[in-house]
Short mmCIF file of C-alpha atoms in Angstrom, two decimals:
data_model
loop_
_atom_site.label_atom_id
_atom_site.label_comp_id
_atom_site.label_asym_id
_atom_site.label_seq_id
_atom_site.Cartn_x
_atom_site.Cartn_y
_atom_site.Cartn_z
CA MET A 1 86.92 102.58 91.07
CA ASN A 2 89.53 100.03 90.03
CA ASP A 3 91.94 98.50 92.50
CA VAL A 4 94.98 100.71 91.74
CA ARG A 5 92.83 103.89 91.77
CA SER A 6 91.25 102.84 95.02
CA LYS A 7 94.64 102.12 96.70
CA ILE A 8 96.09 105.43 95.58
CA ALA A 9 93.01 107.38 96.69
CA ARG A 10 93.12 105.70 100.06
CA ILE A 11 96.81 106.49 100.49
CA LEU A 12 96.19 110.13 99.60
CA ALA A 13 93.15 110.36 101.88
CA ASP A 14 94.99 108.81 104.80
CA ASN A 15 98.18 110.83 104.38
CA LEU A 16 96.44 114.13 103.75
CA ALA A 17 93.33 113.75 105.95
CA LEU A 18 91.08 114.09 102.88
CA ASP A 19 87.75 112.47 102.05
CA GLU A 20 88.22 110.19 99.05
CA SER A 21 85.17 111.91 97.44
CA GLN A 22 87.30 115.08 97.18
CA ILE A 23 89.75 113.31 94.87
CA THR A 24 89.00 113.31 91.15
CA ASP A 25 91.13 112.57 88.09
CA ALA A 26 91.43 116.33 87.49
CA SER A 27 92.52 117.07 91.08
CA LYS A 28 95.84 118.89 91.06
CA PHE A 29 98.00 117.90 93.95
CA TYR A 30 99.44 121.25 94.83
CA GLU A 31 96.56 123.53 93.87
CA ASP A 32 93.37 121.55 94.51
CA LEU A 33 94.45 119.15 97.23
CA GLU A 34 96.93 121.53 98.86
CA VAL A 35 99.66 118.92 99.01
CA ASP A 36 103.14 120.18 99.88
CA SER A 37 106.30 118.61 98.47
CA LEU A 38 107.11 116.65 101.58
CA ASP A 39 103.58 115.16 101.76
CA PHE A 40 103.76 114.32 98.11
CA CYS A 41 107.07 112.48 98.62
CA GLU A 42 105.52 110.48 101.47
CA VAL A 43 102.52 109.59 99.31
CA ILE A 44 104.86 108.39 96.52
CA VAL A 45 106.82 106.29 98.92
CA ASP A 46 103.66 104.76 100.32
CA ILE A 47 102.38 104.01 96.77
CA GLU A 48 105.68 102.39 95.89
CA ARG A 49 105.50 100.11 98.97
CA ALA A 50 101.85 99.25 98.55
CA LEU A 51 102.06 98.39 94.91
CA ASN A 52 105.65 97.09 94.79
CA ILE A 53 106.83 99.52 92.12
CA THR A 54 109.47 102.28 91.77
CA ILE A 55 108.70 105.75 90.56
CA PRO A 56 111.83 107.60 89.57
CA ASP A 57 112.25 111.14 90.88
CA ASP A 58 112.22 112.60 87.32
CA ASP A 59 108.83 111.08 86.77
CA VAL A 60 107.36 112.19 90.11
CA PHE A 61 107.62 115.85 89.25
CA ARG A 62 105.66 115.37 86.01
CA LEU A 63 102.70 113.73 87.81
CA THR A 64 100.66 116.80 88.70
CA THR A 65 97.14 115.33 88.90
CA PHE A 66 95.49 112.35 90.51
CA GLY A 67 94.50 110.96 87.12
CA ALA A 68 98.09 111.25 85.74
CA LEU A 69 99.45 109.46 88.80
CA VAL A 70 96.87 106.63 88.52
CA ARG A 71 97.57 106.07 84.83
CA TYR A 72 101.33 106.10 85.43
CA VAL A 73 101.05 103.58 88.30
CA GLU A 74 98.68 101.34 86.35
CA LYS A 75 101.27 101.29 83.48
CA LYS A 76 104.10 100.52 85.91
CA ALA A 77 102.09 97.77 87.60
CA ASP A 78 101.16 96.26 84.25
CA GLN A 79 104.84 96.24 83.20
CA ARG A 80 105.85 94.57 86.51
CA ASN A 81 103.15 91.93 86.06
CA LEU A 82 104.37 91.15 82.52
CA ARG A 83 107.95 90.71 83.76
CA GLU A 84 106.78 88.42 86.55
CA VAL A 85 104.89 86.20 84.10
CA ALA A 86 107.73 86.00 81.59
#
């Protein structure tokens, strides 16, 4: 598991009292992991803080699976790293 994926999985597991082994790329937050909207907002805030990124509200509602969230965050982190190097 890569670093971003591991951090997000740990944040989810800690916030939702889940075992990380329960979390797969196909896991749907609301249906499979039984996340409610408040919990999801807290997870997003923790991810933003841990990875020093911002996830706009419009994007948050489109991220319905763990895999989609990981790919989105990896892209944001890569963009941030490119800006820091330039």
